């Protein structure tokens, strides 16, 4: 009898998920099948669930498997696969993390060393769950890892809770810090203390930032940000206007952040964040990944203050490996695992609703 696995199918904003069974695929040459052990609810999953911007059309009548921030173990290896991308031996049962998107390696961005900007990377998400390879998202028992998705073994020192956030939030922030060229002595401001923001706080400390300031309005997140190394937190519940929050950041930093990260995922946070940047500083946009919004930006303010505005999506294989190495150096010293609130796959609707309401810092689906 063909082995099957569960998947939580998404039908559109406001509609409940439904569990369905699909056959576990046999991996093609160069591919592998991962049995998912833990999948986090990323902020982008909430955007999809809420149907924000162009994501309102994200559902399918026959269901779609969403989710991408995950870890698991090798279930089956395709022909020719016996090592990970760092050259370590790979066998069934090994704990792994992988890219959730598939750079083609042949388009112009890929050939220019910018795999994170691959024009074909979304092909891994496309297709009906009823069609091979079935498992194209993390909210399921299995995930099909294509040959061009980087795969790395999880070091023994890194627990599963920590590993689950590597292939999205931490690797994404690792890429962003490299892009922003964050260096020792920089004053770093972080808008949002969700998964991205907490990792950004830890990485800022790793880079030798002289000052780290985090802006949020959820008690648990603000406390975790402090534990991650934030020097100061700005509670937006106490400062109830963008002008007051920006002024507070400029006061704390004596003129603004050398690097400011937008990790809230709300377009209205961008205009506010730009006012937190020091003259000659850099603003990194990561949080609002969905298209179809039009935030207000004063180009003259950017020009006259010599502010560099950049955006980052996805990451390269090197960033994923660096993210794992970071966790291996800090398996116990940072409270990264405290942000996870566990739910079984059957309670995915509750997990999303709780995270949306701010009841948990990050919902994490644990497969059985």
Coordinates of C-alpha atoms in Angstrom, one line a residue:
X1 CA 0.0 0.0 0.0
X2 CA 1.4 3.4 -0.9
X3 CA 2.6 5.4 2.1
X4 CA 0.8 8.7 2.7
X5 CA 1.3 11.8 4.7
X6 CA -1.0 14.6 6.0
X7 CA -1.1 18.2 4.7
X8 CA -3.0 21.2 5.9
X9 CA -4.7 22.7 2.9
X10 CA -5.3 26.5 2.6
X11 CA -8.4 27.6 0.6
X12 CA -8.2 31.3 1.0
X13 CA -8.3 34.1 3.6
X14 CA -10.9 33.6 6.3
X15 CA -11.4 30.0 5.4
X16 CA -10.5 27.1 7.7
X17 CA -7.7 24.7 6.8
X18 CA -8.6 21.1 6.0
X19 CA -6.3 18.1 6.5
X20 CA -5.8 15.8 3.6
X21 CA -3.7 12.7 2.8
X22 CA -1.3 12.5 -0.2
X23 CA 1.1 9.8 -1.3
X24 CA 4.7 10.3 -0.2
X25 CA 6.7 10.8 -3.4
X26 CA 9.7 8.8 -4.5
X27 CA 12.6 11.3 -4.9
X28 CA 13.9 11.9 -8.4
X29 CA 17.7 11.8 -9.0
X30 CA 19.3 14.6 -7.1
X31 CA 16.3 15.2 -4.9
X32 CA 15.3 14.0 -1.5
X33 CA 12.1 13.8 0.7
X34 CA 12.2 15.3 4.1
X35 CA 9.9 14.2 6.9
X36 CA 8.9 17.5 8.6
X37 CA 9.3 17.5 12.4
X38 CA 8.6 21.1 13.1
X39 CA 7.2 24.1 11.0
X40 CA 7.0 27.6 12.4
X41 CA 4.4 30.1 11.4
X42 CA 6.3 32.9 9.8
X43 CA 5.0 36.5 9.6
X44 CA 4.6 36.0 5.8
X45 CA 2.2 33.1 6.5
X46 CA 0.1 35.4 8.5
X47 CA 0.0 37.9 5.6
X48 CA -1.2 35.1 3.3
X49 CA -3.7 33.9 5.9
X50 CA -5.1 37.4 6.2
X51 CA -5.1 38.0 2.4
X52 CA -3.1 41.2 2.5
X53 CA -2.3 43.1 -0.7
X54 CA -1.9 40.8 -3.7
X55 CA -2.1 37.8 -1.4
X56 CA -5.9 38.0 -1.3
X57 CA -5.9 35.7 -4.3
X58 CA -3.5 33.2 -2.6
X59 CA -6.0 30.4 -2.0
X60 CA -7.1 27.6 -4.3
X61 CA -10.4 25.9 -4.7
X62 CA -8.6 22.5 -4.4
X63 CA -6.4 23.7 -1.6
X64 CA -2.8 24.7 -1.3
X65 CA 0.0 23.8 1.1
X66 CA 1.6 26.9 2.5
X67 CA 4.3 27.4 5.1
X68 CA 8.1 27.3 4.6
X69 CA 10.0 27.7 7.9
X70 CA 10.8 24.2 8.9
X71 CA 13.2 21.4 9.8
X72 CA 13.0 17.7 9.6
X73 CA 14.8 14.4 8.9
X74 CA 15.8 12.7 5.7
X75 CA 13.0 10.3 4.7
X76 CA 14.3 9.2 1.3
X77 CA 17.3 10.0 -0.9
X78 CA 17.2 10.2 -4.7
X79 CA 19.9 8.7 -6.8
X80 CA 23.2 10.5 -6.5
X81 CA 22.4 12.1 -3.2
X82 CA 24.8 11.0 -0.4
X83 CA 26.1 14.3 0.9
X84 CA 24.8 17.7 1.9
X85 CA 25.9 20.9 0.2
X86 CA 28.8 21.2 2.6
X87 CA 30.1 17.8 1.7
X88 CA 29.0 16.0 4.8
X89 CA 27.6 12.4 4.4
X90 CA 23.9 12.2 4.3
X91 CA 21.7 9.3 5.3
X92 CA 18.1 8.5 6.0
X93 CA 17.2 9.8 9.5
X94 CA 19.7 12.6 9.5
X95 CA 18.4 16.0 10.8
X96 CA 18.5 18.6 8.0
X97 CA 17.4 22.1 7.0
X98 CA 16.9 23.2 3.4
X99 CA 16.0 26.1 1.2
X100 CA 12.3 26.2 0.7
X101 CA 12.6 27.8 -2.7
X102 CA 14.5 26.5 -5.8
X103 CA 17.0 28.8 -7.5
X104 CA 17.4 27.6 -11.1
X105 CA 21.1 28.3 -11.4
X106 CA 20.7 29.5 -15.0
X107 CA 18.9 32.8 -15.2
X108 CA 20.7 36.1 -15.3
X109 CA 20.6 36.8 -11.5
X110 CA 21.8 33.3 -10.7
X111 CA 24.7 33.5 -13.2
X112 CA 25.7 36.8 -11.6
X113 CA 25.8 35.2 -8.1
X114 CA 22.5 36.5 -7.0
X115 CA 20.5 33.3 -6.5
X116 CA 18.3 35.0 -4.0
X117 CA 16.9 37.0 -6.9
X118 CA 16.3 34.0 -9.2
X119 CA 13.5 34.6 -11.7
X120 CA 12.3 30.9 -11.4
X121 CA 12.6 30.3 -7.6
X122 CA 8.8 30.3 -7.0
X123 CA 8.3 27.2 -9.3
X124 CA 8.8 25.0 -6.2
X125 CA 5.5 26.4 -4.8
X126 CA 3.4 25.9 -7.9
X127 CA 1.2 23.0 -8.7
X128 CA -1.8 21.2 -7.2
X129 CA -1.3 19.0 -4.1
X130 CA -2.9 16.1 -5.9
X131 CA 0.0 16.2 -8.5
X132 CA 3.6 14.9 -8.0
X133 CA 5.5 15.8 -5.8
X134 CA 2.5 16.8 -3.7
X135 CA 4.3 18.2 -0.7
X136 CA 5.3 21.8 -1.7
X137 CA 4.9 23.5 1.7
X138 CA 5.9 23.1 5.3
X139 CA 2.5 22.7 6.9
X140 CA 2.5 18.9 6.2
X141 CA 4.2 15.7 7.2
X142 CA 6.7 15.8 4.3
X143 CA 8.5 18.2 2.0
X144 CA 9.9 17.5 -1.4
X145 CA 13.5 18.9 -1.6
X146 CA 14.4 19.6 -5.3
X147 CA 18.0 19.2 -6.5
X148 CA 18.7 23.0 -6.6
X149 CA 17.5 23.5 -3.0
X150 CA 20.6 23.8 -0.7
X151 CA 20.5 21.1 2.1
X152 CA 22.6 21.0 5.2
X153 CA 22.8 18.7 8.2
X154 CA 21.9 20.2 11.5
X155 CA 24.8 20.1 14.0
X156 CA 24.3 17.9 17.1
X157 CA 24.6 21.0 19.3
X158 CA 21.6 22.7 17.6
X159 CA 18.2 21.5 18.9
X160 CA 15.1 21.1 16.7
X161 CA 13.3 24.2 18.1
X162 CA 16.3 26.3 17.1
X163 CA 16.8 24.6 13.7
X164 CA 13.2 25.2 12.6
X165 CA 13.8 28.9 12.2
X166 CA 17.1 28.6 10.2
X167 CA 15.7 28.2 6.7
X168 CA 13.7 31.4 6.7
X169 CA 14.1 34.0 9.5
X170 CA 17.7 33.4 10.4
X171 CA 19.1 32.8 6.9
X172 CA 17.1 35.8 5.6
X173 CA 18.5 38.1 8.3
X174 CA 22.0 36.7 7.7
X175 CA 21.7 37.7 4.1
X176 CA 20.3 41.1 5.1
X177 CA 23.2 41.8 7.5
X178 CA 25.7 41.0 4.7
X179 CA 23.8 43.2 2.3
X180 CA 23.6 46.1 4.7
X181 CA 27.3 45.6 5.7
X182 CA 26.6 45.9 9.4
X183 CA 29.9 46.4 11.1
X184 CA 31.4 46.9 14.6
X185 CA 30.3 50.1 16.1
X186 CA 27.1 50.5 14.1
X187 CA 23.9 51.7 15.8
X188 CA 21.2 49.2 14.8
X189 CA 17.5 49.9 15.0
X190 CA 15.0 47.0 14.5
X191 CA 11.3 47.7 13.8
X192 CA 9.4 44.6 15.0
X193 CA 10.4 41.8 17.4
X194 CA 8.8 38.8 15.7
X195 CA 11.0 36.0 14.4
X196 CA 13.0 38.2 12.0
X197 CA 13.4 40.9 14.6
X198 CA 14.6 38.6 17.4
X199 CA 17.2 37.0 15.1
X200 CA 18.2 40.5 13.9
X201 CA 18.8 41.5 17.5
X202 CA 21.1 38.5 18.1
X203 CA 23.0 39.1 14.9
X204 CA 23.5 42.8 15.6
X205 CA 25.2 41.8 18.8
X206 CA 27.3 39.2 17.0
X207 CA 28.4 41.9 14.5
X208 CA 29.6 44.1 17.3
X209 CA 26.9 46.8 17.1
X210 CA 27.5 49.6 19.6
X211 CA 23.8 50.0 20.2
X212 CA 20.7 47.9 19.4
X213 CA 17.2 49.3 19.8
X214 CA 14.1 47.3 19.1
X215 CA 10.6 48.7 18.5
X216 CA 7.5 46.6 19.3
X217 CA 4.3 46.5 21.4
X218 CA 4.0 43.0 22.7
X219 CA 5.3 42.3 26.2
X220 CA 6.7 38.9 25.5
X221 CA 8.5 40.1 22.4
X222 CA 10.0 43.1 24.1
X223 CA 11.3 40.9 26.9
X224 CA 12.8 38.4 24.4
X225 CA 14.4 41.3 22.6
X226 CA 16.1 42.4 25.8
X227 CA 17.2 38.8 26.4
X228 CA 18.6 38.7 22.9
X229 CA 20.8 41.7 23.6
X230 CA 18.7 44.9 22.9
X231 CA 20.1 47.9 24.8
X232 CA 16.8 49.7 24.6
X233 CA 13.2 48.8 23.6
X234 CA 10.6 51.3 22.4
X235 CA 7.1 50.3 23.3
X236 CA 4.8 51.7 20.6
X237 CA 1.8 51.4 23.0
X238 CA 3.5 54.1 25.1
X239 CA 4.5 56.3 22.2
X240 CA 1.3 56.4 20.2
X241 CA 2.4 58.2 17.0
X242 CA 5.1 57.6 14.4
X243 CA 6.5 61.1 15.1
X244 CA 7.0 60.3 18.8
X245 CA 8.5 56.9 18.2
X246 CA 11.0 58.2 15.6
X247 CA 11.9 61.1 17.9
X248 CA 12.6 58.7 20.7
X249 CA 14.8 56.5 18.5
X250 CA 16.8 59.6 17.4
X251 CA 17.1 60.7 21.0
X252 CA 18.4 57.3 22.1
X253 CA 20.9 57.0 19.2
X254 CA 22.0 60.6 19.2
X255 CA 20.7 61.2 15.7
X256 CA 19.3 57.9 14.4
X257 CA 20.4 54.4 13.5
X258 CA 23.3 53.7 11.1
X259 CA 21.2 50.7 10.0
X260 CA 17.4 50.4 10.4
X261 CA 15.5 47.2 9.6
X262 CA 11.8 47.1 8.7
X263 CA 10.6 43.7 10.1
X264 CA 7.1 44.6 11.0
X265 CA 5.5 43.6 7.8
X266 CA 3.3 46.6 7.5
X267 CA 3.8 49.2 4.7
X268 CA 2.9 52.1 7.0
X269 CA 6.0 51.3 9.1
X270 CA 8.3 52.3 6.3
X271 CA 7.8 56.0 6.4
X272 CA 8.2 55.9 10.2
X273 CA 11.3 53.8 10.0
X274 CA 13.0 56.1 7.4
X275 CA 12.7 58.9 10.0
X276 CA 14.8 56.7 12.4
X277 CA 17.8 56.5 10.1
X278 CA 20.8 58.7 10.7
X279 CA 22.2 60.9 8.0
X280 CA 24.2 58.7 5.7
X281 CA 22.6 55.6 7.1
X282 CA 21.0 52.5 5.5
X283 CA 17.4 51.3 5.6
X284 CA 16.7 47.7 4.9
X285 CA 13.2 46.7 3.9
X286 CA 12.4 43.0 4.5
X287 CA 9.1 42.7 6.3
X288 CA 6.5 43.8 3.7
X289 CA 7.2 41.2 1.1
X290 CA 3.7 41.2 -0.5
X291 CA 3.0 43.4 -3.5
X292 CA 0.1 45.7 -4.0
X293 CA 0.7 48.4 -1.4
X294 CA 1.8 52.1 -1.7
X295 CA 3.5 53.5 1.3
X296 CA 4.2 57.2 1.5
X297 CA 7.9 58.1 1.0
X298 CA 9.4 61.5 0.7
X299 CA 12.2 61.1 -1.9
X300 CA 13.6 64.5 -1.0
X301 CA 14.2 63.4 2.6
X302 CA 16.1 60.4 1.3
X303 CA 18.3 62.5 -1.0
X304 CA 19.1 65.4 1.4
X305 CA 20.0 62.9 4.2
X306 CA 22.0 60.6 1.9
X307 CA 19.9 57.5 3.0
X308 CA 20.5 54.3 1.2
X309 CA 17.2 52.3 0.8
X310 CA 17.6 48.5 0.0
X311 CA 15.3 45.5 0.0
X312 CA 16.1 41.9 0.5
X313 CA 14.1 38.7 -0.3
X314 CA 15.2 35.1 0.1
X315 CA 18.9 34.2 0.6
X316 CA 21.7 32.2 -1.0
X317 CA 23.1 28.8 0.1
X318 CA 26.0 30.5 1.9
X319 CA 23.7 32.5 4.1
X320 CA 21.8 29.3 5.1
X321 CA 25.1 27.6 6.1
X322 CA 26.3 30.8 8.0
X323 CA 22.9 30.8 9.9
X324 CA 23.5 27.2 11.0
X325 CA 27.0 28.0 12.1
X326 CA 25.7 30.9 14.2
X327 CA 23.3 28.7 16.1
X328 CA 26.1 26.1 16.6
X329 CA 28.1 28.8 18.3
X330 CA 25.1 29.9 20.5
X331 CA 23.1 26.8 21.2
X332 CA 22.3 27.8 24.8
X333 CA 23.4 31.5 25.2
X334 CA 20.3 33.0 23.4
X335 CA 16.7 32.4 24.3
X336 CA 15.7 31.7 20.7
X337 CA 13.6 28.7 21.6
X338 CA 11.5 30.6 24.1
X339 CA 9.6 32.2 21.2
X340 CA 8.0 29.0 20.1
X341 CA 4.5 28.0 21.2
X342 CA 3.8 24.4 20.1
X343 CA 0.6 23.2 18.4
X344 CA -0.2 19.9 16.6
X345 CA -0.9 20.2 12.9
X346 CA -4.6 19.6 13.6
X347 CA -4.7 22.9 15.5
X348 CA -3.2 25.1 12.7
X349 CA -6.3 27.4 12.7
X350 CA -5.8 28.1 16.4
X351 CA -2.1 28.6 16.0
X352 CA -2.5 31.2 13.3
X353 CA -5.3 33.0 15.2
X354 CA -3.2 33.1 18.4
X355 CA -0.2 34.5 16.6
X356 CA -2.3 37.0 14.8
X357 CA -3.8 38.2 18.1
X358 CA -0.4 38.5 19.7
X359 CA -1.0 35.7 22.2
X360 CA 2.2 34.0 21.2
X361 CA 5.5 35.3 19.7
X362 CA 5.6 32.5 17.2
X363 CA 3.4 29.5 16.7
X364 CA 5.2 26.2 15.9
X365 CA 3.5 23.2 14.4
X366 CA 4.9 19.9 15.7
X367 CA 4.2 16.9 13.5
X368 CA 3.5 13.5 14.9

